[in-house]
mmCIF file of C-alpha atoms and ligand atoms in Angstrom:
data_model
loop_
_atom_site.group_PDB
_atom_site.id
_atom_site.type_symbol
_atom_site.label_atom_id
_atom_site.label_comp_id
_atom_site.label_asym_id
_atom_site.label_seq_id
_atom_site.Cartn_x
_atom_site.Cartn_y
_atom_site.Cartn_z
ATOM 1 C CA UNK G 1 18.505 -46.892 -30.999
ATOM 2 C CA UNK G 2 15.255 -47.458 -29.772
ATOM 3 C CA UNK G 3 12.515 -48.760 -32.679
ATOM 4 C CA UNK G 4 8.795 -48.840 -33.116
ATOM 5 C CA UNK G 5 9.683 -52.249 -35.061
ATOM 6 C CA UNK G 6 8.955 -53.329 -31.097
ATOM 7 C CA UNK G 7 5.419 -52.857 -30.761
ATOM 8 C CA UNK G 8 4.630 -55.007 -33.764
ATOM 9 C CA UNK G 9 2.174 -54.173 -36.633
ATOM 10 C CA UNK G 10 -1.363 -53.406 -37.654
ATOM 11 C CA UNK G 11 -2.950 -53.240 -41.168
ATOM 12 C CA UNK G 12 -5.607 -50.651 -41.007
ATOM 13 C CA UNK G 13 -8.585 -51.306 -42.840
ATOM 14 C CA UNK G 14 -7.808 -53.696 -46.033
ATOM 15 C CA UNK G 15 -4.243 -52.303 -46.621
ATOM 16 C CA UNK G 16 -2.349 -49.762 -44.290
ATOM 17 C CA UNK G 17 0.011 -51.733 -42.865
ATOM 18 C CA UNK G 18 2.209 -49.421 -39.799
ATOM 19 C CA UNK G 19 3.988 -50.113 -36.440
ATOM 20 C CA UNK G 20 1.644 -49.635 -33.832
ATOM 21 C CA UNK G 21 3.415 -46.801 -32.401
ATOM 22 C CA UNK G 22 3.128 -43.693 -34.243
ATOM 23 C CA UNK G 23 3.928 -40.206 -34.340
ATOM 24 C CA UNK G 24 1.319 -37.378 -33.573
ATOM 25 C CA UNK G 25 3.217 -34.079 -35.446
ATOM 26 C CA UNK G 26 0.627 -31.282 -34.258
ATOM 27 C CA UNK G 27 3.407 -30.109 -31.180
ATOM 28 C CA UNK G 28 5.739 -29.357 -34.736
ATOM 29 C CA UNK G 29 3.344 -26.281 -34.705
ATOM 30 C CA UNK G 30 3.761 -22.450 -32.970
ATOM 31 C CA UNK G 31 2.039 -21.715 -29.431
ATOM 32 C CA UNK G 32 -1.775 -22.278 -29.395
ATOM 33 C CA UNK G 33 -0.834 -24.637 -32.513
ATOM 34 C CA UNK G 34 -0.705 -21.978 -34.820
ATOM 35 C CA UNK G 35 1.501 -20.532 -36.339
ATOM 36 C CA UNK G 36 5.170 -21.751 -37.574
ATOM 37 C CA UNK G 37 7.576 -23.297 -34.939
ATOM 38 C CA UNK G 38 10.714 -21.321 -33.587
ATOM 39 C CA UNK G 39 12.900 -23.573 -34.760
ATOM 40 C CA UNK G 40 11.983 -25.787 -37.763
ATOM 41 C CA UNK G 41 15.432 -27.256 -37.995
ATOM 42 C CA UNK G 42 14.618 -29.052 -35.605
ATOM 43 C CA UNK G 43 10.715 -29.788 -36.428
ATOM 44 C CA UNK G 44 12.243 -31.249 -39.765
ATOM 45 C CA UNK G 45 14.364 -33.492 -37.229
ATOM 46 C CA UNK G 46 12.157 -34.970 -35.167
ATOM 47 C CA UNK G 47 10.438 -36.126 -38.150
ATOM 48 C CA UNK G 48 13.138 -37.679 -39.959
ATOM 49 C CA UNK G 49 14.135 -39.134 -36.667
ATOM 50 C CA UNK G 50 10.951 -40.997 -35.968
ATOM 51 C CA UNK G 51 10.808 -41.920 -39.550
ATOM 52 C CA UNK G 52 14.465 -43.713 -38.776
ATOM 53 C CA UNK G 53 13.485 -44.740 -35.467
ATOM 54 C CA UNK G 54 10.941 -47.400 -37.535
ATOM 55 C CA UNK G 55 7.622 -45.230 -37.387
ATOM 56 C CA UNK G 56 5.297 -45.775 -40.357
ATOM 57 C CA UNK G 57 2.746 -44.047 -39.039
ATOM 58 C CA UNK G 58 2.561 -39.918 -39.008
ATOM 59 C CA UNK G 59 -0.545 -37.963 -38.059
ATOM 60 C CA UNK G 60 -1.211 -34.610 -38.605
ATOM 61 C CA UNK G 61 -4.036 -32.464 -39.692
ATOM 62 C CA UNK G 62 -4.718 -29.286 -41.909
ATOM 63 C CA UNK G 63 -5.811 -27.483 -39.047
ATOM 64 C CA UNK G 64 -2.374 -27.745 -37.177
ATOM 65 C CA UNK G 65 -0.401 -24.054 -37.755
ATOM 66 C CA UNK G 66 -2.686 -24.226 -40.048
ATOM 67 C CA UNK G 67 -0.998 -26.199 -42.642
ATOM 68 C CA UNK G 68 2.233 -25.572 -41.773
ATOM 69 C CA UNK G 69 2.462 -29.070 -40.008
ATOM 70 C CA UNK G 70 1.851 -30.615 -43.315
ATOM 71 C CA UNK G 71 4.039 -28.449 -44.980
ATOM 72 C CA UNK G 72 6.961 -29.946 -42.432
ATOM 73 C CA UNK G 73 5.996 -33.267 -42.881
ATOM 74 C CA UNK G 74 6.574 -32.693 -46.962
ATOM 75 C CA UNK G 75 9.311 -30.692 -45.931
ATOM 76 C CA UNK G 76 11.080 -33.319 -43.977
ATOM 77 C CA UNK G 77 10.674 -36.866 -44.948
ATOM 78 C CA UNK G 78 9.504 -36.174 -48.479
ATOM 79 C CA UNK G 79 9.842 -38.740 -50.497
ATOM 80 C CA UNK G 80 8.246 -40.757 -48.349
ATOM 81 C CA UNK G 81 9.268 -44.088 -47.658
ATOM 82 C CA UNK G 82 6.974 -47.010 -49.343
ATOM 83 C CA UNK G 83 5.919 -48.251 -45.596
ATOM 84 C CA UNK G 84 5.137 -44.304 -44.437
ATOM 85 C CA UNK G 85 1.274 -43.739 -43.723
ATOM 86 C CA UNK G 86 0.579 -40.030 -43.269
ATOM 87 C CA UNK G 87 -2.851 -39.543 -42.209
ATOM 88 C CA UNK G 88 -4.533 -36.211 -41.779
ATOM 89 C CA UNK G 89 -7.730 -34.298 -41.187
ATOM 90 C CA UNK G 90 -9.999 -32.082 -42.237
ATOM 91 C CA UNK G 91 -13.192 -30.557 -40.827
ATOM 92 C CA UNK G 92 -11.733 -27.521 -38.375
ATOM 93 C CA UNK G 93 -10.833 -24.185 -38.948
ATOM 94 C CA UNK G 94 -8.689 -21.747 -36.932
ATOM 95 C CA UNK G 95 -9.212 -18.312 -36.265
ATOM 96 C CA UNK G 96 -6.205 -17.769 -34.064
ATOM 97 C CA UNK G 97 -3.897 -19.665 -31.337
ATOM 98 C CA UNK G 98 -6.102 -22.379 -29.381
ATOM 99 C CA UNK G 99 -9.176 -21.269 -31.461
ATOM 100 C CA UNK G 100 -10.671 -23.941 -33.411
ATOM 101 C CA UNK G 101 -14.506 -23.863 -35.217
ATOM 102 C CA UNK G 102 -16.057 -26.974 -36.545
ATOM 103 C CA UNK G 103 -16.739 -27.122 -40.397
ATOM 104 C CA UNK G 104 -18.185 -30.152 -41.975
ATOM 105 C CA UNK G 105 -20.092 -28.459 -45.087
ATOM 106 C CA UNK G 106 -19.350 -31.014 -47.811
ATOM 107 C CA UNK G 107 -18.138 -28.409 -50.047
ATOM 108 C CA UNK G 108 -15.287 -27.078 -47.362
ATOM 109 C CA UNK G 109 -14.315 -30.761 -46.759
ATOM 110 C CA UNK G 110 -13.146 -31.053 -50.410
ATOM 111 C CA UNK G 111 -11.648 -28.123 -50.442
ATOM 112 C CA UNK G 112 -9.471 -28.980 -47.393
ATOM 113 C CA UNK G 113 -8.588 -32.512 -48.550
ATOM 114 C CA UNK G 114 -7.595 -31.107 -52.250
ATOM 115 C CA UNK G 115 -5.508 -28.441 -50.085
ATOM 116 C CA UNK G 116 -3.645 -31.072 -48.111
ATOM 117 C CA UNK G 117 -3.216 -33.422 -51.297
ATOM 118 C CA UNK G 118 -1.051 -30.465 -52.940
ATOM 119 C CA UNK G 119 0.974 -29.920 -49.265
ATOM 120 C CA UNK G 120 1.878 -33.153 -48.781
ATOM 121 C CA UNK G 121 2.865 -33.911 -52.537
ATOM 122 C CA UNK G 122 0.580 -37.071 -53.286
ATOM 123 C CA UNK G 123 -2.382 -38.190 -55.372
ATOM 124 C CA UNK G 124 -4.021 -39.799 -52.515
ATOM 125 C CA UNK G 125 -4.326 -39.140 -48.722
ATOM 126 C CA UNK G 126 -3.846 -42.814 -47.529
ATOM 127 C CA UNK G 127 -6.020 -42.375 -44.398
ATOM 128 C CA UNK G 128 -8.575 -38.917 -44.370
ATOM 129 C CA UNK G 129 -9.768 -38.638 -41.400
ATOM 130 C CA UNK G 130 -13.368 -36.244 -40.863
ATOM 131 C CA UNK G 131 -11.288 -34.223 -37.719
ATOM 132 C CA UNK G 132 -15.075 -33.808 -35.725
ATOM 133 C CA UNK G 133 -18.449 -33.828 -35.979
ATOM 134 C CA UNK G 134 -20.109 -30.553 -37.287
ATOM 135 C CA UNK G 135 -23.890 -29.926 -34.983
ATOM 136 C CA UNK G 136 -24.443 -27.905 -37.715
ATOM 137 C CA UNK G 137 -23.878 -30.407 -40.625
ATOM 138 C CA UNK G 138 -26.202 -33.818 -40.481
ATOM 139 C CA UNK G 139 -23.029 -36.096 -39.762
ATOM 140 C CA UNK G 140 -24.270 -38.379 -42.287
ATOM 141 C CA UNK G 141 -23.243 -35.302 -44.983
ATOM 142 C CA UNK G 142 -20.286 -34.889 -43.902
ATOM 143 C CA UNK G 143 -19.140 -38.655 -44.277
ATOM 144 C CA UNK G 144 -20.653 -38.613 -47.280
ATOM 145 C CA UNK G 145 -18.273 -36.469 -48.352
ATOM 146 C CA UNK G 146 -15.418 -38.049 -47.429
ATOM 147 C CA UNK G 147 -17.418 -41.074 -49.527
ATOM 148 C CA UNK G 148 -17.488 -39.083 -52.894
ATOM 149 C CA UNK G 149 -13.531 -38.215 -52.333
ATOM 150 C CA UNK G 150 -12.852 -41.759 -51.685
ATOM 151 C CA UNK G 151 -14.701 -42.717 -55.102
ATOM 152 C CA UNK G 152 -12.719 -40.023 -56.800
ATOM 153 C CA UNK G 153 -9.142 -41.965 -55.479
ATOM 154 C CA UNK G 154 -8.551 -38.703 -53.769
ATOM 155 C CA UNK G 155 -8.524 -41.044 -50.231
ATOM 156 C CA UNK G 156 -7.544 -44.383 -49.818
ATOM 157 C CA UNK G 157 -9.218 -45.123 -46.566
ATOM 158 C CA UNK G 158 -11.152 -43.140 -43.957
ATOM 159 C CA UNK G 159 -11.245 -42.475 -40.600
ATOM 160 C CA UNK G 160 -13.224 -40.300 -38.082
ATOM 161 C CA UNK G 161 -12.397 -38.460 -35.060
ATOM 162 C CA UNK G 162 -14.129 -37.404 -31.680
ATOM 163 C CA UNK G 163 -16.856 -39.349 -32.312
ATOM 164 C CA UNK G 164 -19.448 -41.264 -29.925
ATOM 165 C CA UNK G 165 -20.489 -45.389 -30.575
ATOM 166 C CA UNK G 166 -23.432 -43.799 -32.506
ATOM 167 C CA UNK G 167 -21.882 -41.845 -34.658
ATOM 168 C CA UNK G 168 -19.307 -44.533 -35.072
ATOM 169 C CA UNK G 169 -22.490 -46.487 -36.562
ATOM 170 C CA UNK G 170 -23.943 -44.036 -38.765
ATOM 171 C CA UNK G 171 -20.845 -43.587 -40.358
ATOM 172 C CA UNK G 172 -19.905 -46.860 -40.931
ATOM 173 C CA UNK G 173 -23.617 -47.285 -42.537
ATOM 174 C CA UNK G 174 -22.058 -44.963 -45.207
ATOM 175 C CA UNK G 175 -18.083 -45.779 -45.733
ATOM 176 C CA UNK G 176 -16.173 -48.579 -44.411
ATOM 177 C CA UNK G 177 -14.865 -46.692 -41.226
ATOM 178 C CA UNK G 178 -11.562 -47.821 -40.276
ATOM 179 C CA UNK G 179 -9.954 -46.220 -37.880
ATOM 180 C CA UNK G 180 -11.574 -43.394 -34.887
ATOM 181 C CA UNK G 181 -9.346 -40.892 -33.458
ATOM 182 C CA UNK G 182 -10.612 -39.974 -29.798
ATOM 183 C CA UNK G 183 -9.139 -38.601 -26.141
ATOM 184 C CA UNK G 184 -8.041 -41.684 -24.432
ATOM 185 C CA UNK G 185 -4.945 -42.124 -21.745
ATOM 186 C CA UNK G 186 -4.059 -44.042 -18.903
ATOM 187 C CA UNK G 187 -5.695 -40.738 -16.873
ATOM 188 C CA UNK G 188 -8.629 -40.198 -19.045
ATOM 189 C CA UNK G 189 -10.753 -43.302 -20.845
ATOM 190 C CA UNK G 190 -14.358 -41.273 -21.429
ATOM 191 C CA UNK G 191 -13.734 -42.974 -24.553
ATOM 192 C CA UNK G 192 -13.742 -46.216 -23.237
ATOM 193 C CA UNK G 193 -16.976 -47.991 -24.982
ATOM 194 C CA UNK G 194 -15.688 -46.351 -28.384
ATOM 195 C CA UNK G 195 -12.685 -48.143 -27.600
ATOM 196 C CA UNK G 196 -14.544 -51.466 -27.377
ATOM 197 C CA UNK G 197 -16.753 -50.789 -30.346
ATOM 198 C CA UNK G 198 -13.854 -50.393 -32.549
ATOM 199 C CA UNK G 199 -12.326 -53.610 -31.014
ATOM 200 C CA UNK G 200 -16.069 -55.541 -31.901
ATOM 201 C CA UNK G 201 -15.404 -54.167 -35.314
ATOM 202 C CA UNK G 202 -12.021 -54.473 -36.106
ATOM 203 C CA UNK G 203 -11.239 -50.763 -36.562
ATOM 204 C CA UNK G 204 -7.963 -49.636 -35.470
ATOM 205 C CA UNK G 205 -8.231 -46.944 -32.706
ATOM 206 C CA UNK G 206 -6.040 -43.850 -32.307
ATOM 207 C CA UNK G 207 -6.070 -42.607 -28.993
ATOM 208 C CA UNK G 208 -5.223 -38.634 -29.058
ATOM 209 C CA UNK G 209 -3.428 -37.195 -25.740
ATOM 210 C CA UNK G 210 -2.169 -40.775 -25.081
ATOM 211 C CA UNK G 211 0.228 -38.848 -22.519
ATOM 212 C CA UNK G 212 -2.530 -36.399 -21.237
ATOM 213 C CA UNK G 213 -0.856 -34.009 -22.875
ATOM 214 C CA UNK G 214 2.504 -34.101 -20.967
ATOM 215 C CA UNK G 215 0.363 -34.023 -17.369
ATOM 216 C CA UNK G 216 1.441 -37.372 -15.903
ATOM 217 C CA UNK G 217 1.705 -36.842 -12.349
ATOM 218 C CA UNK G 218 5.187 -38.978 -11.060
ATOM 219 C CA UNK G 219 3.583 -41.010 -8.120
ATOM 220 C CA UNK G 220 0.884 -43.589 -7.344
ATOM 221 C CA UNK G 221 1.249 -46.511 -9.008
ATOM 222 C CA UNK G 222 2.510 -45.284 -12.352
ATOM 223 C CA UNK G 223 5.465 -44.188 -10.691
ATOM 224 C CA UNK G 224 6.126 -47.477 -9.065
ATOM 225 C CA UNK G 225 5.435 -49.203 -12.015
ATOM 226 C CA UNK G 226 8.081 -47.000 -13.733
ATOM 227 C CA UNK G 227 10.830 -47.283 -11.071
ATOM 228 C CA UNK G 228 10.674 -51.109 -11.646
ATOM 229 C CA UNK G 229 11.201 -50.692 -15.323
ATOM 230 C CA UNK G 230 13.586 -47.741 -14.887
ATOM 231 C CA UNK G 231 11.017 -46.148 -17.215
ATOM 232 C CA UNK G 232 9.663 -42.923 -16.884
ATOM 233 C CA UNK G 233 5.830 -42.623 -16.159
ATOM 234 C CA UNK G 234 4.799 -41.659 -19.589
ATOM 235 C CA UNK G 235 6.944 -44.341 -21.003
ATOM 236 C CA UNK G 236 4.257 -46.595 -18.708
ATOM 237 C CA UNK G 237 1.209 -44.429 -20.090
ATOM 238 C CA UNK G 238 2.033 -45.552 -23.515
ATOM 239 C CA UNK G 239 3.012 -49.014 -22.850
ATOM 240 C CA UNK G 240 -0.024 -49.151 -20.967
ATOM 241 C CA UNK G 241 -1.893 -48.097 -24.329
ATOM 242 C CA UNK G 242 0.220 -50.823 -26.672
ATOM 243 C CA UNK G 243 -1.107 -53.740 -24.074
ATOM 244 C CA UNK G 244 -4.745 -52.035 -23.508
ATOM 245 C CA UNK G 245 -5.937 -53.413 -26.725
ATOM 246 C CA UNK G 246 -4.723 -54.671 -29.842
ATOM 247 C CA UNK G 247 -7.113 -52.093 -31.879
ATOM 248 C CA UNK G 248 -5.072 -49.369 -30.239
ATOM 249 C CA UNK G 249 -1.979 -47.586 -31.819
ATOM 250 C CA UNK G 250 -1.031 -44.330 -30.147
ATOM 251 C CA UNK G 251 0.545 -41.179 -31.462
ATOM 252 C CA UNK G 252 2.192 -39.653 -28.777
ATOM 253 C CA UNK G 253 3.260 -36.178 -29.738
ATOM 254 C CA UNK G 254 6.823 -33.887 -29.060
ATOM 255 C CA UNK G 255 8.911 -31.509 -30.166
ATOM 256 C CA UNK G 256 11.800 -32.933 -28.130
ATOM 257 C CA UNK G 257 13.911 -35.624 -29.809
ATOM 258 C CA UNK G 258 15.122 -36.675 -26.485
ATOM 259 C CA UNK G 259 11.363 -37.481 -25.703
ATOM 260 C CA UNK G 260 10.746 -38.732 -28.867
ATOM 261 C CA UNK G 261 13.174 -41.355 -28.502
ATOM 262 C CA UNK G 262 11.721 -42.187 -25.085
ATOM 263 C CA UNK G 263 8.710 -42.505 -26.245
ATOM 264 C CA UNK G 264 9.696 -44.481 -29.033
ATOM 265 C CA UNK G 265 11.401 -46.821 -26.275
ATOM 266 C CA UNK G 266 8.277 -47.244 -24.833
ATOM 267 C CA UNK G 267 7.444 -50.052 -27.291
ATOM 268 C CA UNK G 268 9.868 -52.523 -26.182
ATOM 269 C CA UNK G 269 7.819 -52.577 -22.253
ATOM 270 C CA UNK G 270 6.284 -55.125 -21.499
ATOM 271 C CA UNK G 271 3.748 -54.623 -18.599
ATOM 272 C CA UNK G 272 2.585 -57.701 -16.484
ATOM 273 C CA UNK G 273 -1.246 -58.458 -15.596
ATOM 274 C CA UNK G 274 -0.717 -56.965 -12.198
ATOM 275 C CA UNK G 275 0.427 -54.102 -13.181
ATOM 276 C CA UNK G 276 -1.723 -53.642 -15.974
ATOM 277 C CA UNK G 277 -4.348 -54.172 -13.059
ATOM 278 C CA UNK G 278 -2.876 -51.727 -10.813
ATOM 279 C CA UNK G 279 -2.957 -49.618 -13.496
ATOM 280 C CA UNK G 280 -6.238 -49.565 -14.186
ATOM 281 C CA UNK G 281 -7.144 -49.335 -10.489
ATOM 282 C CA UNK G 282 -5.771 -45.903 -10.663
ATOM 283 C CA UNK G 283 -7.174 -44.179 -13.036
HETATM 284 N N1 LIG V 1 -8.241 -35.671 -33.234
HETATM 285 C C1 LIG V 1 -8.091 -34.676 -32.386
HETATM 286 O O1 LIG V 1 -9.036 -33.916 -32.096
HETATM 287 C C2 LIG V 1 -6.760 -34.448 -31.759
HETATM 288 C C3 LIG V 1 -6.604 -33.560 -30.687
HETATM 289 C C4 LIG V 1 -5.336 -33.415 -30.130
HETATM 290 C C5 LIG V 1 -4.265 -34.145 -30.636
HETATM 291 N N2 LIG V 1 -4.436 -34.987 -31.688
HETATM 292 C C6 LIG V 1 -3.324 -35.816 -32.230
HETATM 293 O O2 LIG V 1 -2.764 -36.557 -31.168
HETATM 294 C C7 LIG V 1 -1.362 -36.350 -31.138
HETATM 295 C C8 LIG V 1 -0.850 -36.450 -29.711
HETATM 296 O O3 LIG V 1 -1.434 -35.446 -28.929
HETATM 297 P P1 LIG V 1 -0.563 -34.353 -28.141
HETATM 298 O O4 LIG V 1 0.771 -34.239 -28.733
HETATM 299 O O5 LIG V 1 -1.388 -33.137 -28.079
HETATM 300 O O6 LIG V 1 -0.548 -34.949 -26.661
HETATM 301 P P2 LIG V 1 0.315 -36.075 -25.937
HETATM 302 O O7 LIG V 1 1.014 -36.949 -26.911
HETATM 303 O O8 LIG V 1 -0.579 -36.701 -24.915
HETATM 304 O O9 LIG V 1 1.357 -35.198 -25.108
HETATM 305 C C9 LIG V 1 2.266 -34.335 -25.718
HETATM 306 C C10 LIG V 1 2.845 -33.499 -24.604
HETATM 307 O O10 LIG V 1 3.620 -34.339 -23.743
HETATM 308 C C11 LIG V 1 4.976 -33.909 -23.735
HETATM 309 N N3 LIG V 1 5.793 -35.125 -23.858
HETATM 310 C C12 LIG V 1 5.884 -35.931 -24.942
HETATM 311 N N4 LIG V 1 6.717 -36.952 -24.702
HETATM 312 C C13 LIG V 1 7.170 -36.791 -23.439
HETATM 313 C C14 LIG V 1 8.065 -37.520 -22.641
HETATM 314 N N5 LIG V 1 8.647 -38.635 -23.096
HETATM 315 N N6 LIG V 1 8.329 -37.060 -21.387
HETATM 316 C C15 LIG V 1 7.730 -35.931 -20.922
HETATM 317 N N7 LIG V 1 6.864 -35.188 -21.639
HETATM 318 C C16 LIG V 1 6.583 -35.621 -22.897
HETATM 319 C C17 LIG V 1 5.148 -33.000 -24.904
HETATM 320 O O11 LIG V 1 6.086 -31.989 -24.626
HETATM 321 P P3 LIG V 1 7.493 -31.942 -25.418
HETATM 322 O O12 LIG V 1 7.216 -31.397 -26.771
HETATM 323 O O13 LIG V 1 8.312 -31.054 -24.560
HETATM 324 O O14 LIG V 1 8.007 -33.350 -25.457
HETATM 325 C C18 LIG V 1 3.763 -32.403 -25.060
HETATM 326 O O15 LIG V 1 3.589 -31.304 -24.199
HETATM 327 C C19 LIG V 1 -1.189 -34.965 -31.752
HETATM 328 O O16 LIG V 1 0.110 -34.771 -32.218
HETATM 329 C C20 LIG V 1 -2.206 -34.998 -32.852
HETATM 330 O O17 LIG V 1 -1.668 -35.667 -33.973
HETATM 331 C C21 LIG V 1 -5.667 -35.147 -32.251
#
């Protein structure tokens, strides 16, 4: 059986301690992520089977069905093992399938972290993460939040999301940040100096769409690269991730358990400097 015991471990911040390949659960969500999935039978599988596969990492956010995807996370793998980190979000609201608003009003925060405190059957979210920056809401206020939640033992540790190197600053002027959650793949790395600033700091970074969401192209030198490690090329996008940076820990997302074991495979590859070259080459 393939493991994420492979791609070794990370403590985030002082004490979250997870394999560095984890699992992103929003796809466990209808079309438009919203919505409940056709089949949760198997939703509640996919979970349980990354859970056995050796993941101890699980993110998900309110704003995923919304709620439902928190609700199959309880649903599925509650109790939760003492090694499972479930982080989610808070800071979006949906107004229908691919809609999403920003909300970062202080007040709305707590009300979303209480909500997803009662789904997901704890006392504390181990990591909260503010889901994106409000223009509406000085992002200072926002944190700040998240601060006053943390002081209640409501959240163990915070992270932030889709977030620039200054706003990376100005919220770790406020809480001790540690992780960010932002776009970054093999085919996409806008996020690139985030990436580094995390590294500078020691914050554990979270790349979302590590597979470009499912739209890796098979040819070029990914495909090469995968032929010689009779891999497929998003088994190659996420080893790529695992060797990119220590910092990084990616939460590639499915509904499939067939891909979820793939991916889950991924961890034991083992990508040479060349070909980490030739990888970056072609991005
Ligand atoms: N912070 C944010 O703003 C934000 C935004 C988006 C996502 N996220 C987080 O990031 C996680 C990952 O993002 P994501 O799921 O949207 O994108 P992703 O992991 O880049 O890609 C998922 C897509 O790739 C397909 N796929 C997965 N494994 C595959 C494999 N082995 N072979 C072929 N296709 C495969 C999936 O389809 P199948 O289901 O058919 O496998 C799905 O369409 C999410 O679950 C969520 O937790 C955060």
């Amino acid at each position: 059986m393939a493991s994420a015991a492979r791609a070794g471990m990370i403590t985030i911040g002082p004490d979250l301690e997870v394999r560095r390949l984890g699992y992103g659960a929003m796809r466990l969500t209808g079309e438009g992520v919203w919505g409940p999935v056709d089949d949760v039978e198997n939703a509640h599988a996919v979970l349980r089977a990354a859970v056995e596969m050796g993941v101890t990492l699980i993110d998900t956010a309110n704003s995923y069905g919304p709620e439902l995807n928190e609700q199959y996370i309880h649903d599925a793998v509650f109790p939760y093992a003492d090694d499972l980190v479930i982080a989610t979000k808070g800071g979006l609201t949906r107004s229908g399938p691919g809609k999403w608003e920003r909300n970062g009003n202080p007040e709305h925060l707590r009300e979303q972290c209480e909500g997803s405190i009662k789904r997901l059957g704890v006392d504390a979210i181990q990591l909260y993460q503010l889901h994106a920056p409000d223009p509406e809401v000085p992002y200072a206020e926002s944190v700040g939040a998240l601060a006053e939640l943390q002081r209640e033992g409501k959240i163990q540790q915070i992270g932030i999301s889709n977030v620039d190197s200054m706003q990376l600053e100005v919220a770790s002027d406020i809480v001790d940040v540690v992780s960010v959650q932002n776009r970054f793949s093999v085919r996409d790395r806008d996020s690139l100096e985030v990436l580094l600033a995390c590294e500078r700091h020691g914050v554990a970074f979270l790349p979302w769409f590590p597979l470009a969401a499912g739209q890796i192209e098979d040819d070029g030198a990914i495909a090469s690269i995968a032929a010689a490690h009779e891999a497929t090329v998003f088994q190659i996008a996420l080893a790529w991730l695992l060797a990119r940076s220590p910092v990084i820990v990616p939460i590639p997302g499915t509904a499939s358990l067939a891909h979820l074991e793939q991916n889950i495979a991924a961890a034991a590859i083992r990508l040479n400097e060349s070909e980490m070259r030739a990888l970056e080459a072609a991005a």
